[in-house]
JSON list of C-alpha atoms in Angstrom, two decimals:
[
{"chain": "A", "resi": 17, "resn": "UNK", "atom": "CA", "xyz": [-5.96, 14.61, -22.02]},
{"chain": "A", "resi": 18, "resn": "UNK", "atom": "CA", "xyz": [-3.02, 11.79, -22.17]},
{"chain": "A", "resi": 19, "resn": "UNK", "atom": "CA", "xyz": [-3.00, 9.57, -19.46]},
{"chain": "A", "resi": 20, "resn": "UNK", "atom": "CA", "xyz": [0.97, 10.75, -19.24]},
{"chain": "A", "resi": 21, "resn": "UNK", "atom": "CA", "xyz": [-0.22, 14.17, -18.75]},
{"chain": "A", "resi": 22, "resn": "UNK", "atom": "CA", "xyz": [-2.89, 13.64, -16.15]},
{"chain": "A", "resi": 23, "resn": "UNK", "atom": "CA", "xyz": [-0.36, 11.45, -14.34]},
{"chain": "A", "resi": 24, "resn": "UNK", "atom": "CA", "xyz": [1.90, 14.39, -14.36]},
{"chain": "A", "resi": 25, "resn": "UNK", "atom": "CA", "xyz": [-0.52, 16.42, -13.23]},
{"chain": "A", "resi": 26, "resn": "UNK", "atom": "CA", "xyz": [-1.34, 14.80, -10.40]},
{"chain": "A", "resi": 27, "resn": "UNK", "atom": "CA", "xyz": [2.64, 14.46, -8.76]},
{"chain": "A", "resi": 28, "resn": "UNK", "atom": "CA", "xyz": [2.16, 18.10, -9.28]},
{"chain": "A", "resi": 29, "resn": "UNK", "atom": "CA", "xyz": [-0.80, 17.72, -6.94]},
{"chain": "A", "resi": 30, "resn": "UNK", "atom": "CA", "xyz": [0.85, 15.96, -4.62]},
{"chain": "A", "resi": 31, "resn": "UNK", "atom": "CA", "xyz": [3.79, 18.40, -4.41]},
{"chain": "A", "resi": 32, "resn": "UNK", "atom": "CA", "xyz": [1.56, 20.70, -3.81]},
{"chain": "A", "resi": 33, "resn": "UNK", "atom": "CA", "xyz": [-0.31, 18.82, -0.96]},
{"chain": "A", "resi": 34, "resn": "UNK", "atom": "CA", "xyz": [2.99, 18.66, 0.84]},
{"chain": "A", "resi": 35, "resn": "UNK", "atom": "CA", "xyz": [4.41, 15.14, -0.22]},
{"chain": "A", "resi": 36, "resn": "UNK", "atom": "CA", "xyz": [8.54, 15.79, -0.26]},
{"chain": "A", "resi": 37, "resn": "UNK", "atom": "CA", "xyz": [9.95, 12.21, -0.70]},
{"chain": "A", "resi": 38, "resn": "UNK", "atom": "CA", "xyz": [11.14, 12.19, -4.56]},
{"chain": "A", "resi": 39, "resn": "UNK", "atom": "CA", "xyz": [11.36, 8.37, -4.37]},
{"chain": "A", "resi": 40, "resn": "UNK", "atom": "CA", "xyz": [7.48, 8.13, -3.97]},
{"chain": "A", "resi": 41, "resn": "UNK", "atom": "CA", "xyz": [6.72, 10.71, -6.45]},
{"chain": "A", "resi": 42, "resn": "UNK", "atom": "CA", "xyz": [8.93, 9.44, -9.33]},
{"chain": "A", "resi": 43, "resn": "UNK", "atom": "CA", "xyz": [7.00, 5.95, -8.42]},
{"chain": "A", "resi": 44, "resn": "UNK", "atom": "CA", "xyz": [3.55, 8.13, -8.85]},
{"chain": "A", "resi": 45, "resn": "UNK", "atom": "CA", "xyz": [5.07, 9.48, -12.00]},
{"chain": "A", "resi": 46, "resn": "UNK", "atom": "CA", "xyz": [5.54, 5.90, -13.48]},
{"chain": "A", "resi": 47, "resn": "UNK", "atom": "CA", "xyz": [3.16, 3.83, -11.99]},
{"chain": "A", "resi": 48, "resn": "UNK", "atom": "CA", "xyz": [0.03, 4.02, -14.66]},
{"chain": "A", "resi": 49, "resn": "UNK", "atom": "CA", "xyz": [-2.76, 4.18, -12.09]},
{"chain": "A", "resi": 50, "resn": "UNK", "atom": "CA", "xyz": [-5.58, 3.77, -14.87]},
{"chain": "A", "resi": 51, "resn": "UNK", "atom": "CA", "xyz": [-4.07, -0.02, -15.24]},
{"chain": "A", "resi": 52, "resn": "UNK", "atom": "CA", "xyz": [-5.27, -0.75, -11.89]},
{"chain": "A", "resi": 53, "resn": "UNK", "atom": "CA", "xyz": [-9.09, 0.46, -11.81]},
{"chain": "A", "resi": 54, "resn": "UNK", "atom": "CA", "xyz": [-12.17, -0.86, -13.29]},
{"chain": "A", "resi": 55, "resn": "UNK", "atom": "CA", "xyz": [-12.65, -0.47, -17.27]},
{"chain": "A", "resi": 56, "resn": "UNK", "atom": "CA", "xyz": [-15.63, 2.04, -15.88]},
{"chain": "A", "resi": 57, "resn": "UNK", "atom": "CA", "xyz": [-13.72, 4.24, -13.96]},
{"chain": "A", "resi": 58, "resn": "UNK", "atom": "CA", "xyz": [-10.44, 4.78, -16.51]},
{"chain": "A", "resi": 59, "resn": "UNK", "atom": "CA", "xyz": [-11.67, 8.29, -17.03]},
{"chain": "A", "resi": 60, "resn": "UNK", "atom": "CA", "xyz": [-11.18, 8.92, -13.43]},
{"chain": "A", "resi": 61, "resn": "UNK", "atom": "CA", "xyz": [-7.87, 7.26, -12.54]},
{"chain": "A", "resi": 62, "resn": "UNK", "atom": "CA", "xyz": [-6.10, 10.55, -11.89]},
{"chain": "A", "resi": 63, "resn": "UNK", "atom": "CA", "xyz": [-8.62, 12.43, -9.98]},
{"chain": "A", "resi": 64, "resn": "UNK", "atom": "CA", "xyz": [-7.07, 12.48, -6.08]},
{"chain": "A", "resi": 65, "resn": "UNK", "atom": "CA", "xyz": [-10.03, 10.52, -5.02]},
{"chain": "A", "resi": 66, "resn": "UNK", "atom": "CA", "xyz": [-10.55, 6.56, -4.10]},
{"chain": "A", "resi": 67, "resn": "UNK", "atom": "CA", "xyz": [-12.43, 4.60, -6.24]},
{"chain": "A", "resi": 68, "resn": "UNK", "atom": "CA", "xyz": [-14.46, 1.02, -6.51]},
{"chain": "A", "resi": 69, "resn": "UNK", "atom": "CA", "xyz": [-12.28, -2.01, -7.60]},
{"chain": "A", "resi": 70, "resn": "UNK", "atom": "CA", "xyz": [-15.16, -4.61, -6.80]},
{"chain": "A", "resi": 71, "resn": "UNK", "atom": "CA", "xyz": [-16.33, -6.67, -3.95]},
{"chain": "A", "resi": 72, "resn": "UNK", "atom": "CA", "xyz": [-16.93, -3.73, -1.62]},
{"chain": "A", "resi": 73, "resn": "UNK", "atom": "CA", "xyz": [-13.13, -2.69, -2.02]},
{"chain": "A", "resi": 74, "resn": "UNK", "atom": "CA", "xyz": [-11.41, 0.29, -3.27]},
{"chain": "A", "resi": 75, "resn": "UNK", "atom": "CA", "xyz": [-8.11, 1.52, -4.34]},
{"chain": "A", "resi": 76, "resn": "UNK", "atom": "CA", "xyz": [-7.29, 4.37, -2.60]},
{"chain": "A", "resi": 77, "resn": "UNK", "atom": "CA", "xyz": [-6.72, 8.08, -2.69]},
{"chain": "A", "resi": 78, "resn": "UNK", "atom": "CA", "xyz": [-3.65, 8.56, -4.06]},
{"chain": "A", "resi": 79, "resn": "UNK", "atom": "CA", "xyz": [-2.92, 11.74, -1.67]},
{"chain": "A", "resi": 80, "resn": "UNK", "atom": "CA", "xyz": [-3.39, 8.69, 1.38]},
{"chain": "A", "resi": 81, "resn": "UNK", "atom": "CA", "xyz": [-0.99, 6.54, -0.54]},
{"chain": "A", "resi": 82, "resn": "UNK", "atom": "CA", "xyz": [1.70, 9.14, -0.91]},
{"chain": "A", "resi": 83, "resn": "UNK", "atom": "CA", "xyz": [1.44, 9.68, 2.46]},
{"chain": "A", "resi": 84, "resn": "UNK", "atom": "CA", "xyz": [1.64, 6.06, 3.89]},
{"chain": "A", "resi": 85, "resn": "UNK", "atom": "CA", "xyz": [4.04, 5.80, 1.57]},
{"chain": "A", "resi": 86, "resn": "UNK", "atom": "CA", "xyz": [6.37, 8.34, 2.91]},
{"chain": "A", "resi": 87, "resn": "UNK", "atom": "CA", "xyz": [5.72, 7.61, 6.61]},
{"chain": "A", "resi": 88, "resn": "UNK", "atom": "CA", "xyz": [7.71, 4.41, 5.54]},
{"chain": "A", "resi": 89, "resn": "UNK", "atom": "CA", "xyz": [10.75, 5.95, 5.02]},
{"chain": "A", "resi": 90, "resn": "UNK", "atom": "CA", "xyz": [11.29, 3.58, 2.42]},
{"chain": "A", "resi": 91, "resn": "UNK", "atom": "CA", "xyz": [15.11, 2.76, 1.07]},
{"chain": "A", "resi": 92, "resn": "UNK", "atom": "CA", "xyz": [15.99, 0.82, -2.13]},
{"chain": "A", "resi": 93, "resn": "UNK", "atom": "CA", "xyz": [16.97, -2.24, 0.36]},
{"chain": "A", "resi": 94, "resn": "UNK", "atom": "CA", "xyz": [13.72, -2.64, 1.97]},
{"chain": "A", "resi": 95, "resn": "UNK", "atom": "CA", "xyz": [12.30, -5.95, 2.33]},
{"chain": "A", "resi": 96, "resn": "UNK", "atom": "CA", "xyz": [8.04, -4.78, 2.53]},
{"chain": "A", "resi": 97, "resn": "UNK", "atom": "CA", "xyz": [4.85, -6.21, 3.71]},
{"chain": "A", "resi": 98, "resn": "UNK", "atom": "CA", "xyz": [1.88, -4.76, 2.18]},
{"chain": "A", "resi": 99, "resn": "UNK", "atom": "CA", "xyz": [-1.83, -5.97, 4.00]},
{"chain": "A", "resi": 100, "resn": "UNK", "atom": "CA", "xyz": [-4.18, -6.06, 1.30]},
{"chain": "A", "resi": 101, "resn": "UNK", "atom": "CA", "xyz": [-3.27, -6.09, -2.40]},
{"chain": "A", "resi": 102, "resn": "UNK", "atom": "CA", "xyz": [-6.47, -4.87, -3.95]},
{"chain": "A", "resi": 103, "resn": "UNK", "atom": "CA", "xyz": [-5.98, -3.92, -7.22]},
{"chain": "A", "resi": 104, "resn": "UNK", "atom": "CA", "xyz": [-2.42, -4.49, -7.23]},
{"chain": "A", "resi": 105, "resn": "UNK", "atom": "CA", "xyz": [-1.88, -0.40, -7.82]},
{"chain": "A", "resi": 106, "resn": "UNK", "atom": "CA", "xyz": [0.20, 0.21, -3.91]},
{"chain": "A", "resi": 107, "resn": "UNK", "atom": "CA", "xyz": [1.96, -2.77, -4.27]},
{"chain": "A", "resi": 108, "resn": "UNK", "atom": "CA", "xyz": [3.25, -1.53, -7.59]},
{"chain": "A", "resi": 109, "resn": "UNK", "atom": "CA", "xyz": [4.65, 1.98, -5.77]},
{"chain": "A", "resi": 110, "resn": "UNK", "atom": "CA", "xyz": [6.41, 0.00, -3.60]},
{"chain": "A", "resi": 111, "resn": "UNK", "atom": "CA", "xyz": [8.29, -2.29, -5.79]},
{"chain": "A", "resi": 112, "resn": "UNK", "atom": "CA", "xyz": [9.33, 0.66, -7.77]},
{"chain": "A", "resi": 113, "resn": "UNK", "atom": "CA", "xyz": [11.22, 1.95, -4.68]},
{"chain": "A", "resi": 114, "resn": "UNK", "atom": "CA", "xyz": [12.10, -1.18, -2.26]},
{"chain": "A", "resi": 115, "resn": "UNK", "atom": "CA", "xyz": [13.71, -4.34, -3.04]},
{"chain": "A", "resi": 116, "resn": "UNK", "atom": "CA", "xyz": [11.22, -6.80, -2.80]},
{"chain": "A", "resi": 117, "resn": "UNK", "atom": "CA", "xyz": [7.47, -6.85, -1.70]},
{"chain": "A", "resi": 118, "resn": "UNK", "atom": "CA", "xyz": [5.49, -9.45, -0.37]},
{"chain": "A", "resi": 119, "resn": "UNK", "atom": "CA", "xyz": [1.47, -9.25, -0.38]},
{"chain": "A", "resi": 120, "resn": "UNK", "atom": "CA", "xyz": [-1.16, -10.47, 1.47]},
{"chain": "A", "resi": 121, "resn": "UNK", "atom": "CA", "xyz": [-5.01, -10.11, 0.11]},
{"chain": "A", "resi": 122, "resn": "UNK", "atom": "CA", "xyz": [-7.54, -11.99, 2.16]},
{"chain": "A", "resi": 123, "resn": "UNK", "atom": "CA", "xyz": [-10.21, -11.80, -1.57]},
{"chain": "A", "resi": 124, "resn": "UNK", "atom": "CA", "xyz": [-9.00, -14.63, -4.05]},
{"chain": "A", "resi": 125, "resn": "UNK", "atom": "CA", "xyz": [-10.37, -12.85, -6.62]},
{"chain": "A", "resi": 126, "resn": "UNK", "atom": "CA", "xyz": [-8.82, -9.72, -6.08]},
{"chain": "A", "resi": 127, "resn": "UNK", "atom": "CA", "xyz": [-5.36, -10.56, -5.56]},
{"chain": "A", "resi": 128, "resn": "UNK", "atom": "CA", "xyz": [-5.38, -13.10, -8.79]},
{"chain": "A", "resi": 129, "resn": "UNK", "atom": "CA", "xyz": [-6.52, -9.98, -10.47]},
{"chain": "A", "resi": 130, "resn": "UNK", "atom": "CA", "xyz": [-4.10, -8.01, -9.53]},
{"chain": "A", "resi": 131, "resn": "UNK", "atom": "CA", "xyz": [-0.95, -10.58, -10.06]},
{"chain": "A", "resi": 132, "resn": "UNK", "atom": "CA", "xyz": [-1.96, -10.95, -13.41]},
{"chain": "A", "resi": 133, "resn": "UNK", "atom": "CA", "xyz": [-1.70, -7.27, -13.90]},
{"chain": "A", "resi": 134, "resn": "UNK", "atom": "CA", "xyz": [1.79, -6.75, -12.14]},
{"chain": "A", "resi": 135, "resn": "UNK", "atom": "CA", "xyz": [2.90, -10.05, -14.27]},
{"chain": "A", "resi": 136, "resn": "UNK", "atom": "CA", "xyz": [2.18, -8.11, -17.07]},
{"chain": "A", "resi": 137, "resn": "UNK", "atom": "CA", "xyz": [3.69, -4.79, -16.21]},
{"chain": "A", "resi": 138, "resn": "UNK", "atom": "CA", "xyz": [6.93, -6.76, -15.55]},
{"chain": "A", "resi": 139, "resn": "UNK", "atom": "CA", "xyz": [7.10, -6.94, -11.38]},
{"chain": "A", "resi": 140, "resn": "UNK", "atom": "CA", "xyz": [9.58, -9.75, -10.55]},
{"chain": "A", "resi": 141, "resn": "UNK", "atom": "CA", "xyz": [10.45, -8.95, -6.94]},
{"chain": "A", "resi": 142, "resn": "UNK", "atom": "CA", "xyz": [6.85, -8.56, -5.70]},
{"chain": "A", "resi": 143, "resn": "UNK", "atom": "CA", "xyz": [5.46, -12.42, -3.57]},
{"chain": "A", "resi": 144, "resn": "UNK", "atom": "CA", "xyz": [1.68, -12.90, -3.31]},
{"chain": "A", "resi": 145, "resn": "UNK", "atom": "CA", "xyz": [-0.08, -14.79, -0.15]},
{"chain": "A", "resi": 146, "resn": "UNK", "atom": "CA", "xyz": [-3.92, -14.86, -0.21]},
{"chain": "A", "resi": 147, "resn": "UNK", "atom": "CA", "xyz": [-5.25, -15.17, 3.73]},
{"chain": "A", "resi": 148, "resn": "UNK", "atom": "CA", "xyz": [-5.80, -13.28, 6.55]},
{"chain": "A", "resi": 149, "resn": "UNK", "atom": "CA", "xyz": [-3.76, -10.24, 6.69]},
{"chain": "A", "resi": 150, "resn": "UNK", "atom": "CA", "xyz": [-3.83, -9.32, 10.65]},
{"chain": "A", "resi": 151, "resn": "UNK", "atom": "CA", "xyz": [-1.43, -12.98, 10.72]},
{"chain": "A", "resi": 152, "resn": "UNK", "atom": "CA", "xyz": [1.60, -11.29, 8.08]},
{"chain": "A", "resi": 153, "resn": "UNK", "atom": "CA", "xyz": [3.41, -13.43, 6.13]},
{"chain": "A", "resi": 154, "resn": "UNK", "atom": "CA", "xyz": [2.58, -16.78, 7.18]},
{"chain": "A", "resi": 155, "resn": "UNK", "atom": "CA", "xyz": [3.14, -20.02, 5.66]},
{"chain": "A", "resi": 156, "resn": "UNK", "atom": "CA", "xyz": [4.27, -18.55, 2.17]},
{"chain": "A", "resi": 157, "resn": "UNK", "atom": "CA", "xyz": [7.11, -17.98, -0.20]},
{"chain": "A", "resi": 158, "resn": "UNK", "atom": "CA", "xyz": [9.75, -16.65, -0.09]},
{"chain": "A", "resi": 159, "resn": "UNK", "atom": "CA", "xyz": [9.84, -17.86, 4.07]},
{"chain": "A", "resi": 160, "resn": "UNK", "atom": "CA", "xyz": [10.32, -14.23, 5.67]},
{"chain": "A", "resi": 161, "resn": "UNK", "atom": "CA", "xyz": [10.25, -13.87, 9.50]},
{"chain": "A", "resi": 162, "resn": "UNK", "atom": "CA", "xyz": [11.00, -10.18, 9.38]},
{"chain": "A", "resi": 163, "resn": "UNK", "atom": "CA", "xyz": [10.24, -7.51, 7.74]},
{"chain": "A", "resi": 164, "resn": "UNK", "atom": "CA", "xyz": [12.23, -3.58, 7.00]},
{"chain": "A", "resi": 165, "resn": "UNK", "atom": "CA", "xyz": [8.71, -1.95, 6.51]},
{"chain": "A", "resi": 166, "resn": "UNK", "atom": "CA", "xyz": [4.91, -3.03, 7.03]},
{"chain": "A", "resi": 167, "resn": "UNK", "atom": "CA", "xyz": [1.96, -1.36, 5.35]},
{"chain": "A", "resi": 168, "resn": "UNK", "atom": "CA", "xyz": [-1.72, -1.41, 5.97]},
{"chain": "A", "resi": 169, "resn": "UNK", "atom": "CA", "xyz": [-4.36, -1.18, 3.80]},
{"chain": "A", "resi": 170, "resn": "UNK", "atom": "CA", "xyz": [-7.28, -1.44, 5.76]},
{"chain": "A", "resi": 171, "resn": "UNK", "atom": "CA", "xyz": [-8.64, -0.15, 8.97]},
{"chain": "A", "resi": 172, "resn": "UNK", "atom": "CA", "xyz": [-7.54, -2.08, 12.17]},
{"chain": "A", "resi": 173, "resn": "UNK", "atom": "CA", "xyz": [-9.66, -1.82, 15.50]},
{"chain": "A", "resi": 174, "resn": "UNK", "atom": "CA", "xyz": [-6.03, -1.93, 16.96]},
{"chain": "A", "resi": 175, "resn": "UNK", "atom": "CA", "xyz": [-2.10, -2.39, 16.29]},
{"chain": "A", "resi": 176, "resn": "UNK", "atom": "CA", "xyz": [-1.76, -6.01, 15.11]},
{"chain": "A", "resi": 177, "resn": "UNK", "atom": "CA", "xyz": [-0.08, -7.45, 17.55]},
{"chain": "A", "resi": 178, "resn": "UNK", "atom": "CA", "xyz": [1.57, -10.58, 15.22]},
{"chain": "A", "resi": 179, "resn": "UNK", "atom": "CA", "xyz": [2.43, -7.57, 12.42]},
{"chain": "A", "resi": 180, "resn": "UNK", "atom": "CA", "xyz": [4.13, -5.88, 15.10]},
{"chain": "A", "resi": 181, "resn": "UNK", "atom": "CA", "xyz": [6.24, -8.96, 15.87]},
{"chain": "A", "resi": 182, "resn": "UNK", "atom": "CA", "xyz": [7.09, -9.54, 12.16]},
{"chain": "A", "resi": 183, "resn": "UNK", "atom": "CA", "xyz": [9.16, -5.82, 12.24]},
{"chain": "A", "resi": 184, "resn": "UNK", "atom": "CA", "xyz": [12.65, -6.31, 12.35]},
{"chain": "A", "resi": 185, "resn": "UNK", "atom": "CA", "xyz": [14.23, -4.39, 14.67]},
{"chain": "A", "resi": 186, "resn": "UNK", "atom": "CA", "xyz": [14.36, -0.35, 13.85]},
{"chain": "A", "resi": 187, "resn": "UNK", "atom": "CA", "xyz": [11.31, -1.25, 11.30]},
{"chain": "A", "resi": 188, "resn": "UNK", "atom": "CA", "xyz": [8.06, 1.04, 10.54]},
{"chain": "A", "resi": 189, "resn": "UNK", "atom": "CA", "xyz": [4.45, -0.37, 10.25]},
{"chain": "A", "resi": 190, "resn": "UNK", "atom": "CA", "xyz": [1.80, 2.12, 8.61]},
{"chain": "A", "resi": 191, "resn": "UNK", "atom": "CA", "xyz": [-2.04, 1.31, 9.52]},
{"chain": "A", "resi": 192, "resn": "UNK", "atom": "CA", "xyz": [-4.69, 3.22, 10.05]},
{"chain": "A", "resi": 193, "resn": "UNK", "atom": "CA", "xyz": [-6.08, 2.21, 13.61]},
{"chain": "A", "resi": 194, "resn": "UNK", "atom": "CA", "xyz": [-9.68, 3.12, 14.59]},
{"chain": "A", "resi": 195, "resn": "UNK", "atom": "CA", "xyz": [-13.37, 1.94, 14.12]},
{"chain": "A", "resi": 196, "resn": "UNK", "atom": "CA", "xyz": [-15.07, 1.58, 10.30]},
{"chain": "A", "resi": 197, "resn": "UNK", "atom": "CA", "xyz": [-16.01, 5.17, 10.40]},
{"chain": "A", "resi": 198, "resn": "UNK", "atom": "CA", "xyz": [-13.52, 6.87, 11.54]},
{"chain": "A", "resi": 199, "resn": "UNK", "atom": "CA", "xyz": [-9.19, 5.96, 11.56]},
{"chain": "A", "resi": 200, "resn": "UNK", "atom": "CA", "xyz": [-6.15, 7.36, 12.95]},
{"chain": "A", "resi": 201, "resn": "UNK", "atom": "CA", "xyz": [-3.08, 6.58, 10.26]},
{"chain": "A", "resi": 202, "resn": "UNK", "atom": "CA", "xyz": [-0.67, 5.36, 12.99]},
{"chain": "A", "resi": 203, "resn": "UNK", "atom": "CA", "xyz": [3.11, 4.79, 12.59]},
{"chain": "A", "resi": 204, "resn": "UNK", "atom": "CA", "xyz": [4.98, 2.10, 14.65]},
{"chain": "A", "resi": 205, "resn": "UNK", "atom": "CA", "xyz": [8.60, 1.85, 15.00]},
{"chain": "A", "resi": 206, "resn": "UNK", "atom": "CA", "xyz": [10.25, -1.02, 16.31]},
{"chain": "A", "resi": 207, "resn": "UNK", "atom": "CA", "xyz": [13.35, 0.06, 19.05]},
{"chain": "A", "resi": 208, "resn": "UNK", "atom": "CA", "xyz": [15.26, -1.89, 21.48]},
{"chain": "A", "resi": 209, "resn": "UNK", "atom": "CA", "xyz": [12.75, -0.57, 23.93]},
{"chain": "A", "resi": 210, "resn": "UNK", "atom": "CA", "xyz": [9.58, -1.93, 22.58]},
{"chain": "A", "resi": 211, "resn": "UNK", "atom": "CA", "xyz": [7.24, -0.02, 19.82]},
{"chain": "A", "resi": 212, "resn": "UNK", "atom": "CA", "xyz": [7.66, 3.77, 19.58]},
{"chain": "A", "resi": 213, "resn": "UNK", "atom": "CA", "xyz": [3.48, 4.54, 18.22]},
{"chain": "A", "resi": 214, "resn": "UNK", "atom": "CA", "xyz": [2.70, 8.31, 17.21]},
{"chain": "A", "resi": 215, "resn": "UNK", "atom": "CA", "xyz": [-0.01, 9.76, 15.09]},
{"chain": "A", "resi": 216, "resn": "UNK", "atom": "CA", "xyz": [-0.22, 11.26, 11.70]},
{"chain": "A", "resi": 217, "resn": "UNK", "atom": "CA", "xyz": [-4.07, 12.56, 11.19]},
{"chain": "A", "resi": 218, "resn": "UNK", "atom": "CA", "xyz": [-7.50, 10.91, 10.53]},
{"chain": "A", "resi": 219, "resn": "UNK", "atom": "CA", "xyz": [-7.87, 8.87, 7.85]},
{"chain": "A", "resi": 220, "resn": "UNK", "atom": "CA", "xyz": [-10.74, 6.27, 6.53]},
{"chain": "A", "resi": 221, "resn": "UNK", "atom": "CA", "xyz": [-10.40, 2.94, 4.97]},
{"chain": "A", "resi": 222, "resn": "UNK", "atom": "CA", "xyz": [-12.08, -0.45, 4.35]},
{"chain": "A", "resi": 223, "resn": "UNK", "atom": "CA", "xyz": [-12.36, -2.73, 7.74]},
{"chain": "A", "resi": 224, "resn": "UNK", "atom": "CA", "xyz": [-9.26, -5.05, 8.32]},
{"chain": "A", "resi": 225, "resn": "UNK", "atom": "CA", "xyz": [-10.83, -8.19, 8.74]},
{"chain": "A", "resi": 226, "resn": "UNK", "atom": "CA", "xyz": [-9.24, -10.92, 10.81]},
{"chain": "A", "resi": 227, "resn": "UNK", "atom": "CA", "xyz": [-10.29, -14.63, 11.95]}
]
């Protein structure tokens, strides 16, 4: 079967698994996932599974990504940080939908990968940092302060506290918050107030590792 077709066959899925936000699946409808996996594991880039990219990482299930995806309550507007690039295949949803993303992948390796594979799908409003994620967008171009939406790729033990300060005010952060077994996806919203934190269901990612 075409690529086209399996990709079509799995927004279907995700219809189907309750994802409603048409924004994130027309992105899953033109994002070619099998550009961002290993030449091994082409075969599989449609199956609604995670799958190795290398160096103990993994893209993930695309069912988690639709979800994440539409906890963000993204808008065409958005100014996004996205914690751990991986194989580039996230960050590529989200610059199909928000104005600009900037990414932070603590493997060289990785996010080189990956930038040469958005370069060559055509991404021009996506920034790359490689460092420690848990920090945000420090030290790098373009010179944000603040961000409309924050998501995490990678299992935190808790909320980062400086992502948390890098929301602008009314902004959502996405991580999944929990030990390396065993995550709770977790939505922060940023309000006059403080942080508004509620829970969206158990999840399971690679450790975010901080300094």
């Amino acid at each position: 079967m075409r690529f086209e077709d399996q990709r079509r066959l799995l927004v279907q899925e995700l219809r189907q698994q309750g994802i409603r936000d048409e924004a994130v699946l027309a992105a899953f409808s033109k994002v070619p996932r099998e550009l961002y996996v290993l030449p091994q594991y082409k075969d599989y880039a449609y199956r609604n599974r995670p799958l190795p990219i290398g160096q103990e990482q993994t893209i993930s299930q695309p069912l988690m990504v639709a979800i994440m995806l539409e906890h963000l309550e993204l808008k065409p507007e958005d100014l996004v940080l996205e914690i751990g690039t991986g194989s580039g295949y996230e960050c590529a949803l989200l610059a199909e939908i928000a104005g600009e993303v900037c990414s932070v992948e603590r493997l060289e390796e990785l996010s080189l990968t990956a930038q040469g594979v958005l370069k060559e799908a055509g991404y021009k409003n996506i920034y790359f940092r490689i460092g420690d994620g848990a920090q945000g967008w420090l030290k790098a171009y373009p010179p944000h302060k603040e961000f409309d939406k924050i998501i995490v790729s990678a299992g935190a033990r808790q909320i980062p506290t400086r992502l948390q300060e890098q929301l602008k005010l009314g902004g959502i952060l996405v991580v999944p918050v929990g030990t390396c077994a065993y995550q709770i996806l977790t939505k922060v919203i940023r309000t006059e107030n403080g942080y508004s934190v509620s829970e969206h269901g158990a999840c399971a990612f690679v450790p975010l590792i901080s300094k």
